[in-house]
PDB file of C-alpha atoms in Angstrom:
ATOM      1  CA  UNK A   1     174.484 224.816 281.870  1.00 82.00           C
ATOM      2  CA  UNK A   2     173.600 221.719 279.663  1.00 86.00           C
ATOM      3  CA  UNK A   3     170.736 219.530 281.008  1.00 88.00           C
ATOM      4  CA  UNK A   4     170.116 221.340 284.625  1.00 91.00           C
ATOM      5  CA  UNK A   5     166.690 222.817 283.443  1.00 91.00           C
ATOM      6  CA  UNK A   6     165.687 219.245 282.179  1.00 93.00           C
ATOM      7  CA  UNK A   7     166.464 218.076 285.035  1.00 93.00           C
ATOM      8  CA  UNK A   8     165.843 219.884 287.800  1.00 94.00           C
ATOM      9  CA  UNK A   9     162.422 220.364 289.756  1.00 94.00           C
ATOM     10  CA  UNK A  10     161.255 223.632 291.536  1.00 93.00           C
ATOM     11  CA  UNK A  11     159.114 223.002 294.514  1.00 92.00           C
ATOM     12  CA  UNK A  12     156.781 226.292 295.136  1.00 90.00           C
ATOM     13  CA  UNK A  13     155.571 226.407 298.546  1.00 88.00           C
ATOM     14  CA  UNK A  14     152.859 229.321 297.258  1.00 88.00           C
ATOM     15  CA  UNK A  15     150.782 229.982 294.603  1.00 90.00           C
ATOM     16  CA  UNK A  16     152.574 233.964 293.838  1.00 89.00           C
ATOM     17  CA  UNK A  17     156.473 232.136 293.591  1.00 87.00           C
ATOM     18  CA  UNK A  18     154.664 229.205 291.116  1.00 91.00           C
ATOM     19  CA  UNK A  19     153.407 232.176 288.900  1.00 92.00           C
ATOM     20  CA  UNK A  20     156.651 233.998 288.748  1.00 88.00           C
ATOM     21  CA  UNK A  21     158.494 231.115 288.021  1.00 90.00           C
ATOM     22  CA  UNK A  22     156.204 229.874 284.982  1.00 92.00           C
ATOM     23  CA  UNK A  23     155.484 232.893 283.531  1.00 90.00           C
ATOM     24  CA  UNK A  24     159.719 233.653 283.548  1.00 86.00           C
ATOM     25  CA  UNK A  25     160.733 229.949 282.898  1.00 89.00           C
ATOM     26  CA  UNK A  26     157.450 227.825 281.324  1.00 92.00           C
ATOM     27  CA  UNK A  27     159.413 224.822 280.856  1.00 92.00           C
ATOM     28  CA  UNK A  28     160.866 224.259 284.696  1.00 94.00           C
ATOM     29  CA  UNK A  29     159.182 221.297 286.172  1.00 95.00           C
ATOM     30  CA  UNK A  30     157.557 222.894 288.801  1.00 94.00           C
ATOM     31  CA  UNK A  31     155.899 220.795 292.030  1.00 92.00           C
ATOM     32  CA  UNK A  32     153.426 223.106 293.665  1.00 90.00           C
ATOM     33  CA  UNK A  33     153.184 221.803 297.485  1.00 88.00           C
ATOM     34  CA  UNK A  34     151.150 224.725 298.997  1.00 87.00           C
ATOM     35  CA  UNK A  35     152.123 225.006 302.693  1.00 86.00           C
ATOM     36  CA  UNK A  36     150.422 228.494 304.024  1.00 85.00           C
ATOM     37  CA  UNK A  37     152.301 229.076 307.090  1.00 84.00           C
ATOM     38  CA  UNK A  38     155.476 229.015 304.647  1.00 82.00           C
ATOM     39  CA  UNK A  39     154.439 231.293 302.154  1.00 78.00           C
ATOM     40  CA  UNK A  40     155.742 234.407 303.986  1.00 77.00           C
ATOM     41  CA  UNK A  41     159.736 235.014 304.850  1.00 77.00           C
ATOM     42  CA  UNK A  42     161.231 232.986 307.899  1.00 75.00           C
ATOM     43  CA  UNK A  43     164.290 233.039 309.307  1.00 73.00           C
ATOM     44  CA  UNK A  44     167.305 230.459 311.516  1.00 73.00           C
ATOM     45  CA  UNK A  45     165.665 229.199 313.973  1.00 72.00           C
ATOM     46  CA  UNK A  46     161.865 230.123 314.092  1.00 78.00           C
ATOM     47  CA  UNK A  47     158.964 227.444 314.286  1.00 82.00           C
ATOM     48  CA  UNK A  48     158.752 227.788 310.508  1.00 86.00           C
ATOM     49  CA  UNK A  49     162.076 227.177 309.683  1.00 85.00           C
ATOM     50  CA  UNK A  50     161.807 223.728 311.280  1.00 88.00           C
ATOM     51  CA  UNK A  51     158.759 222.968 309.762  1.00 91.00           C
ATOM     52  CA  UNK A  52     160.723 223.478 306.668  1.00 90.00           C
ATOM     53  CA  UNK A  53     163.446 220.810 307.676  1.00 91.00           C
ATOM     54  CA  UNK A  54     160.227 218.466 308.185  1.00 94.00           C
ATOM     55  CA  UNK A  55     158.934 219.475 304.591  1.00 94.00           C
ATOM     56  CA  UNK A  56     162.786 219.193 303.110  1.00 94.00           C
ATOM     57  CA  UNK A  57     163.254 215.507 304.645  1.00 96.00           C
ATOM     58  CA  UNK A  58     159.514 214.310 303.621  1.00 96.00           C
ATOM     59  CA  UNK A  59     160.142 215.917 300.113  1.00 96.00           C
ATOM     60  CA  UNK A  60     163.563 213.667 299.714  1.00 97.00           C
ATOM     61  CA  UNK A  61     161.582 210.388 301.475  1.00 97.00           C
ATOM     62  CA  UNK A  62     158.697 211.038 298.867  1.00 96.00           C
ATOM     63  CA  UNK A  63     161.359 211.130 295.921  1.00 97.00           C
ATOM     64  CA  UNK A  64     163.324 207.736 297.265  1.00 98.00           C
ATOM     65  CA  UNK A  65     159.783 206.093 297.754  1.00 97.00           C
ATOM     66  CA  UNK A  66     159.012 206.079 293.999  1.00 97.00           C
ATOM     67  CA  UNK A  67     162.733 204.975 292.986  1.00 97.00           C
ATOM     68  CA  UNK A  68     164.467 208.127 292.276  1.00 96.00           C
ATOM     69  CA  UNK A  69     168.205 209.169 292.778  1.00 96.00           C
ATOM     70  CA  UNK A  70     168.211 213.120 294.122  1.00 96.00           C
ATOM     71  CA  UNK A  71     170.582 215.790 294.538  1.00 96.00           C
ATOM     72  CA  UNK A  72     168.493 218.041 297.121  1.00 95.00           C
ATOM     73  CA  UNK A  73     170.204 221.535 296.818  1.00 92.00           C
ATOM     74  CA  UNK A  74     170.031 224.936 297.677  1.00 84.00           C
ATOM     75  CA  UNK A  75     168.914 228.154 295.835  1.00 80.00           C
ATOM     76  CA  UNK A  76     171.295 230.591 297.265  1.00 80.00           C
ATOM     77  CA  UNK A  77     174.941 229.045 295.589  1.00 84.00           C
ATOM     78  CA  UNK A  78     176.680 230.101 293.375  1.00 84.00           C
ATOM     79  CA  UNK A  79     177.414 227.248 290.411  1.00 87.00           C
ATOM     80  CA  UNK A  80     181.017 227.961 288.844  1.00 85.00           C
ATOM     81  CA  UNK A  81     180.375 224.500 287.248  1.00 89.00           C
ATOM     82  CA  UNK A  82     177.315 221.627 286.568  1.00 92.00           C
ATOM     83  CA  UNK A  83     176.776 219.984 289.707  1.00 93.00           C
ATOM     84  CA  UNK A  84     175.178 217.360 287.746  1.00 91.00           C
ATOM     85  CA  UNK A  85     177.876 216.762 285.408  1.00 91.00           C
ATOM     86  CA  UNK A  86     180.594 216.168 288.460  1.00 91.00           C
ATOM     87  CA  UNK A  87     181.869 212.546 289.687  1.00 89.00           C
ATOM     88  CA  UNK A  88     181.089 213.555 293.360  1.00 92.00           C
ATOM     89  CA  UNK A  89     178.632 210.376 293.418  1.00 90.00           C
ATOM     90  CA  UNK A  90     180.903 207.738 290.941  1.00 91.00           C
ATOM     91  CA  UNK A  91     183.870 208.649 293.536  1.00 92.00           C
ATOM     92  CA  UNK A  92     181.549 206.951 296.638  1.00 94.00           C
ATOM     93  CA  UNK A  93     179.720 204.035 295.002  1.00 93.00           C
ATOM     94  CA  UNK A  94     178.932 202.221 298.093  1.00 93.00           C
ATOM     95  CA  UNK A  95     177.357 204.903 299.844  1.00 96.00           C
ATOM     96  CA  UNK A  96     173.777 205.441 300.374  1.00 98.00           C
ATOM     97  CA  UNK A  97     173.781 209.275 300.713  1.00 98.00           C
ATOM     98  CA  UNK A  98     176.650 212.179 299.998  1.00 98.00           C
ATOM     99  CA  UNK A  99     176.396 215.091 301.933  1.00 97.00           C
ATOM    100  CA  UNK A 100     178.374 218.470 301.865  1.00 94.00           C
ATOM    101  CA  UNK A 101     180.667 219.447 304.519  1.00 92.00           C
ATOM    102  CA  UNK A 102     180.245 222.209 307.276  1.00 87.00           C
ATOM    103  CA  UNK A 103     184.096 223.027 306.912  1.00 85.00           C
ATOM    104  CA  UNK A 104     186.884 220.890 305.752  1.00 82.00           C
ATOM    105  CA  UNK A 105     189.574 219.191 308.069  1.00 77.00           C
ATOM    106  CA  UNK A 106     188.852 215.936 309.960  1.00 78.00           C
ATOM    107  CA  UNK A 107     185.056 216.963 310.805  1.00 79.00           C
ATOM    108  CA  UNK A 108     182.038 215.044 309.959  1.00 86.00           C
ATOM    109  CA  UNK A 109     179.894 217.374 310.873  1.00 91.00           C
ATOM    110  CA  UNK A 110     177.251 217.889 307.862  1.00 94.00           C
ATOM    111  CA  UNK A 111     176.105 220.878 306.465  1.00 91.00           C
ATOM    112  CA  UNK A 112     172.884 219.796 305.403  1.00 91.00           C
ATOM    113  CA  UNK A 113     172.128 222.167 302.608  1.00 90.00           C
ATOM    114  CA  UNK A 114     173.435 219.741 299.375  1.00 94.00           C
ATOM    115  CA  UNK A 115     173.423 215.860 299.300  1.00 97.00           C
ATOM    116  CA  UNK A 116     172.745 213.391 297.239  1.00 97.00           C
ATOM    117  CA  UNK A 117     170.659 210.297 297.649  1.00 98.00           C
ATOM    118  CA  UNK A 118     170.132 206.660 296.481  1.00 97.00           C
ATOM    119  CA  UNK A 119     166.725 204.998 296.887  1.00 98.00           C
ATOM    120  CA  UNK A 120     168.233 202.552 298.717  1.00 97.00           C
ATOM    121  CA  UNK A 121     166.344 201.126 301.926  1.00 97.00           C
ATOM    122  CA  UNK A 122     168.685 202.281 304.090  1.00 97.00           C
ATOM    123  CA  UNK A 123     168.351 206.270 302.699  1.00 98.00           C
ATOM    124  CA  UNK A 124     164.911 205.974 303.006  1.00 97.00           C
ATOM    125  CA  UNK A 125     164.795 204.389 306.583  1.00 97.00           C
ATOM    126  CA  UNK A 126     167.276 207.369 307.384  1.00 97.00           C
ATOM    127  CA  UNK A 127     164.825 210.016 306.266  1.00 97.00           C
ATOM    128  CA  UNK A 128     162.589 208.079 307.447  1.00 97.00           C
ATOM    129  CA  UNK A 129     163.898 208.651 311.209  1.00 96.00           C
ATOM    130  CA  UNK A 130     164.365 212.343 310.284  1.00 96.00           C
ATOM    131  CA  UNK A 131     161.367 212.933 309.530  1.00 96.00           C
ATOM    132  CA  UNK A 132     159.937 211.720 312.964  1.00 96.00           C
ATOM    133  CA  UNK A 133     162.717 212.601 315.342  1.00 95.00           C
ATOM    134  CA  UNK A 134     162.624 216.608 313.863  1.00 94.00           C
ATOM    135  CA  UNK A 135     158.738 216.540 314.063  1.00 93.00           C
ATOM    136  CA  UNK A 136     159.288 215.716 318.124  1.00 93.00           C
ATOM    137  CA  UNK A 137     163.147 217.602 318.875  1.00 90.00           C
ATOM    138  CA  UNK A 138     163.797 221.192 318.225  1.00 88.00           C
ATOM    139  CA  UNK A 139     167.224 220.068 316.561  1.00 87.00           C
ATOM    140  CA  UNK A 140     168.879 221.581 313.418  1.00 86.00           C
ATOM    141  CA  UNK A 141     168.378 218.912 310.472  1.00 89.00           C
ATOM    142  CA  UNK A 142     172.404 219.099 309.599  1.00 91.00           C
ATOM    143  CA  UNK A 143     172.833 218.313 313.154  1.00 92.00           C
ATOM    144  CA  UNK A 144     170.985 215.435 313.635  1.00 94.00           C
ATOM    145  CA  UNK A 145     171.438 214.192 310.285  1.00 96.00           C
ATOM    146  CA  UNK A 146     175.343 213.876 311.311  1.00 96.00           C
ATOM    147  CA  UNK A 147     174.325 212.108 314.786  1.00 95.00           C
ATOM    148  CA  UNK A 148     172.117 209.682 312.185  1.00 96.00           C
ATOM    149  CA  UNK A 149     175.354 208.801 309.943  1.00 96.00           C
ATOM    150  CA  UNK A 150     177.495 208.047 312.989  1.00 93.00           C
ATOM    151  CA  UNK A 151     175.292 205.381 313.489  1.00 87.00           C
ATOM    152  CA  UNK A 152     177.124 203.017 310.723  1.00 80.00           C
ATOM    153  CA  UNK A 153     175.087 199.799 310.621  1.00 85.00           C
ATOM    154  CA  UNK A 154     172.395 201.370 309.606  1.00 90.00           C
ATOM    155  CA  UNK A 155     173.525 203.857 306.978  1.00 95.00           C
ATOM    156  CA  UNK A 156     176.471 204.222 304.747  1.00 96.00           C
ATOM    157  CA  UNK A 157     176.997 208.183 304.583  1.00 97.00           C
ATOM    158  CA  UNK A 158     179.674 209.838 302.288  1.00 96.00           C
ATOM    159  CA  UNK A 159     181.144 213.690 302.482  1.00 95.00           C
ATOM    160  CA  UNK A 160     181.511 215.818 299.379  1.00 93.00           C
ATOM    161  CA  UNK A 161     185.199 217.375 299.954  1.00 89.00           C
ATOM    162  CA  UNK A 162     185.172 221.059 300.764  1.00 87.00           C
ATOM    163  CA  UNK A 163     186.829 222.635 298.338  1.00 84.00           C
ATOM    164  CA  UNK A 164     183.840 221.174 295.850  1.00 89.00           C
ATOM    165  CA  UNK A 165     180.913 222.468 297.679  1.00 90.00           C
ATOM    166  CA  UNK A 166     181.558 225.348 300.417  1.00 85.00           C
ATOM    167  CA  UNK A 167     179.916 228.091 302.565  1.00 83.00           C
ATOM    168  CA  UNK A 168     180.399 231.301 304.177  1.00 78.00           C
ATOM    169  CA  UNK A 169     183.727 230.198 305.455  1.00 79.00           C
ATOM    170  CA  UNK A 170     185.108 230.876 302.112  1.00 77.00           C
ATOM    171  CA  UNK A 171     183.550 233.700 301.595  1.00 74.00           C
ATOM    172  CA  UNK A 172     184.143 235.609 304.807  1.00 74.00           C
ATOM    173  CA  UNK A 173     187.186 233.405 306.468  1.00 74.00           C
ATOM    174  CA  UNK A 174     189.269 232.405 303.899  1.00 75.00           C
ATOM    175  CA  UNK A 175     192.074 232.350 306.447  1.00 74.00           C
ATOM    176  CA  UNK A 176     190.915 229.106 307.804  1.00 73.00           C
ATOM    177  CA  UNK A 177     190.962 227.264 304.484  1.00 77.00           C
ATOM    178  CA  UNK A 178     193.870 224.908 303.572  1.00 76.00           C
ATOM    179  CA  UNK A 179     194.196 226.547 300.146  1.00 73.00           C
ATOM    180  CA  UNK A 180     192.447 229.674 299.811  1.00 66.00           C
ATOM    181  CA  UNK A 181     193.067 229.954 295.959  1.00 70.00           C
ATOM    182  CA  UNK A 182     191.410 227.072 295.305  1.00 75.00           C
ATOM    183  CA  UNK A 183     187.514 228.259 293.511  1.00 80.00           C
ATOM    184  CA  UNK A 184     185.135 225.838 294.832  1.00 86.00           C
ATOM    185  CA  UNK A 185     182.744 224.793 291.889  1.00 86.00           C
ATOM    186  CA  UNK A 186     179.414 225.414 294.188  1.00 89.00           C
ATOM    187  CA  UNK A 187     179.431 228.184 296.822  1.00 85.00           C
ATOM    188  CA  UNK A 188     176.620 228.254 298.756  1.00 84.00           C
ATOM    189  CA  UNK A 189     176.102 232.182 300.401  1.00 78.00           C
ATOM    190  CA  UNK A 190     174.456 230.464 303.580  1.00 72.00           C
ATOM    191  CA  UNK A 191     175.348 231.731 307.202  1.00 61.00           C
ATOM    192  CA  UNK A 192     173.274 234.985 307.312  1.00 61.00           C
ATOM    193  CA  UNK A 193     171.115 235.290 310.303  1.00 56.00           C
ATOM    194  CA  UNK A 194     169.418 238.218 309.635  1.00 60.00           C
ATOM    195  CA  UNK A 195     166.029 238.122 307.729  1.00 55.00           C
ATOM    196  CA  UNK A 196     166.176 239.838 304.486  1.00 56.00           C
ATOM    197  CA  UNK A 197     170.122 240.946 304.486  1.00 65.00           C
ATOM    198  CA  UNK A 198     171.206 237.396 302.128  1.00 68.00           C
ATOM    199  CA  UNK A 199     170.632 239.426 298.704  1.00 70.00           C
ATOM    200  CA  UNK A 200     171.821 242.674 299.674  1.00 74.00           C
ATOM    201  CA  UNK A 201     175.096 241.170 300.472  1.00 73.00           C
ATOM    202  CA  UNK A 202     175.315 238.688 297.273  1.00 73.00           C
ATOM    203  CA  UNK A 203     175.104 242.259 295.388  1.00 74.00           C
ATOM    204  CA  UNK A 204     177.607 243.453 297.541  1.00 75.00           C
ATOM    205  CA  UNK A 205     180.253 240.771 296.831  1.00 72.00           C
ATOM    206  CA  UNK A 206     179.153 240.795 293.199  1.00 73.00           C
ATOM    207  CA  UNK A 207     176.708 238.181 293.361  1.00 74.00           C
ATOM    208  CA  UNK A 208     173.505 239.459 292.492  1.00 75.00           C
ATOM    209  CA  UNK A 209     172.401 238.231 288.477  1.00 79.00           C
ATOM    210  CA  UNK A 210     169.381 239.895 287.819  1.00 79.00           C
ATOM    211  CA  UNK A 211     167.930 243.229 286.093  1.00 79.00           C
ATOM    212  CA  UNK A 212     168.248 245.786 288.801  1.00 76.00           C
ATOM    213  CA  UNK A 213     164.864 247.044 287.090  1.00 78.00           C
ATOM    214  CA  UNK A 214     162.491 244.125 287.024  1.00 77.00           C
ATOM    215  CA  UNK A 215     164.188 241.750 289.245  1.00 72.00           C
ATOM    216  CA  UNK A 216     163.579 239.196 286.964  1.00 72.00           C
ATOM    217  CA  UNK A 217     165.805 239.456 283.861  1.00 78.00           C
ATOM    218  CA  UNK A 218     169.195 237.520 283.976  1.00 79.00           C
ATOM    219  CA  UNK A 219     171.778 239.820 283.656  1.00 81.00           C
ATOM    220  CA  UNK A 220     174.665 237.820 281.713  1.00 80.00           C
ATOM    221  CA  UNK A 221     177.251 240.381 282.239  1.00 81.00           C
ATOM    222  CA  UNK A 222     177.337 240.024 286.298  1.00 79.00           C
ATOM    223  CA  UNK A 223     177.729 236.301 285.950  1.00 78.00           C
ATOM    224  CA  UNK A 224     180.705 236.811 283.959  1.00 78.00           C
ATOM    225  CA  UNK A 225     182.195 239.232 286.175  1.00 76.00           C
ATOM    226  CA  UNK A 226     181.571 236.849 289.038  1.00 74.00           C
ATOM    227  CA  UNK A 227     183.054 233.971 287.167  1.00 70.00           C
ATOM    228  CA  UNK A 228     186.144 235.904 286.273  1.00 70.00           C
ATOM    229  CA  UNK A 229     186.843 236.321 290.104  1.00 62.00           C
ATOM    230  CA  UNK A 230     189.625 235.004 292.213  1.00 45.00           C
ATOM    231  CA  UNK A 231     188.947 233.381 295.774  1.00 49.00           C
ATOM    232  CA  UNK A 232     191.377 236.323 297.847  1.00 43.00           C
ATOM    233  CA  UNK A 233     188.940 239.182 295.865  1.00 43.00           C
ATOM    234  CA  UNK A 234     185.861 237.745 296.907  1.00 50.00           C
ATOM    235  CA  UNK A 235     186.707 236.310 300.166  1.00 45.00           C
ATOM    236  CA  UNK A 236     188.882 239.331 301.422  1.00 42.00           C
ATOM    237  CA  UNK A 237     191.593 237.130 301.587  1.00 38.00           C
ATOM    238  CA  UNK A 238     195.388 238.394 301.163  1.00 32.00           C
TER     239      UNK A 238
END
């Protein structure tokens, strides 16, 4: 996809994933922030995994600090189309930060694992708080990042509409969508509790884009499959 490698910035938490990465990919920008007690697997809801919201938020505050408009996102989605070439941010001018929905309907609860942010002073005072409340409350970041936005003199938050950027919901409960059909350009194959199952059941629903061999190798013909498929196929849908 045009301009997402120029673009984009890979933060390796370990010296072994910065290797990998530059050896397969030289020209990624790559920030290495070496955190030890992050290097090996975590999953939902262990001390590490809120350490990592801590990181996450401090990582976005650091990037506001020096001026710069972000769009954290996720490794584990799916990208039917360039995120960075969308209007999600010219459609909600006035708002500080966009994040992506936990399920569509009249909730505001966030799901935490795309937004986008201005370097305004209100995003970074938001962040800001984040950082400091999640370093003293055992609280998932989406969570208290949607009890942060209801507070609206402080900061102007925005929602990215559902059908844009979506989750397991599509993937497993179609049923509960408004329009099932409708391909999201991003899903995100989030939801999975169990430590090491995610990639065993992206190759399972078709979602698995690398050499079976070295693990490494993009393999161009599974990403055309997977863009060739309907939402009912993939999500079980009728």
């Amino acid at each position: 996809m045009k301009n997402v490698h120029e673009n984009v910035v890979i933060v390796a938490m370990d010296e072994e994933s910065k290797k990998q990465i530059t050896q397969q990919w030289p020209k990624l920008k790559i920030l290495s922030w070496i955190i030890p007690c992050l290097k090996d697997s975590f999953n939902y809801g262990d001390g590490k995994y809120q350490l990592f919201f801590v990181f996450r938020s401090n990582l976005a505050r650091s990037f506001l600090y020096f001026g710069k408009t972000i769009w954290m996102i996720q490794q584990d989605t799916f990208w039917r189309e360039n995120l960075l070439e969308t209007k999600i941010d010219k459609d909600q001018p006035k708002v500080d930060i966009i994040f992506d929905r936990a399920s569509e309907g009249d909730s505001k609860i966030i799901a935490g694992g795309y937004y986008f942010a201005k370097p305004t002073c209100s995003s970074q005072i938001f962040f800001k708080q984040l950082s400091y409340d999640l370093e003293r409350i055992y609280a998932p970041d989406n969570a208290y990042m949607t009890y942060l936005c209801s507070n609206k003199g402080s900061i102007n938050c925005g929602l990215v509409p559902f059908n844009l950027i979506t989750n397991w919901i599509w993937i497993y409960e179609p049923e509960r969508l408004t329009d099932k059909s409708r391909i999201p350009i991003l899903i995100q194959f989030d939801g999975d509790t169990k430590l090491g199952s995610k990639f065993e059941k992206m190759k399972k629903l078709g979602f698995y884009f690398v050499d079976e061999k070295d693990g490494k190798t993009c393999n161009n013909s599974a990403v055309e499959v997977s863009l060739s498929k309907s939402g009912p196929q993939l999500g079980g849908g009728g």
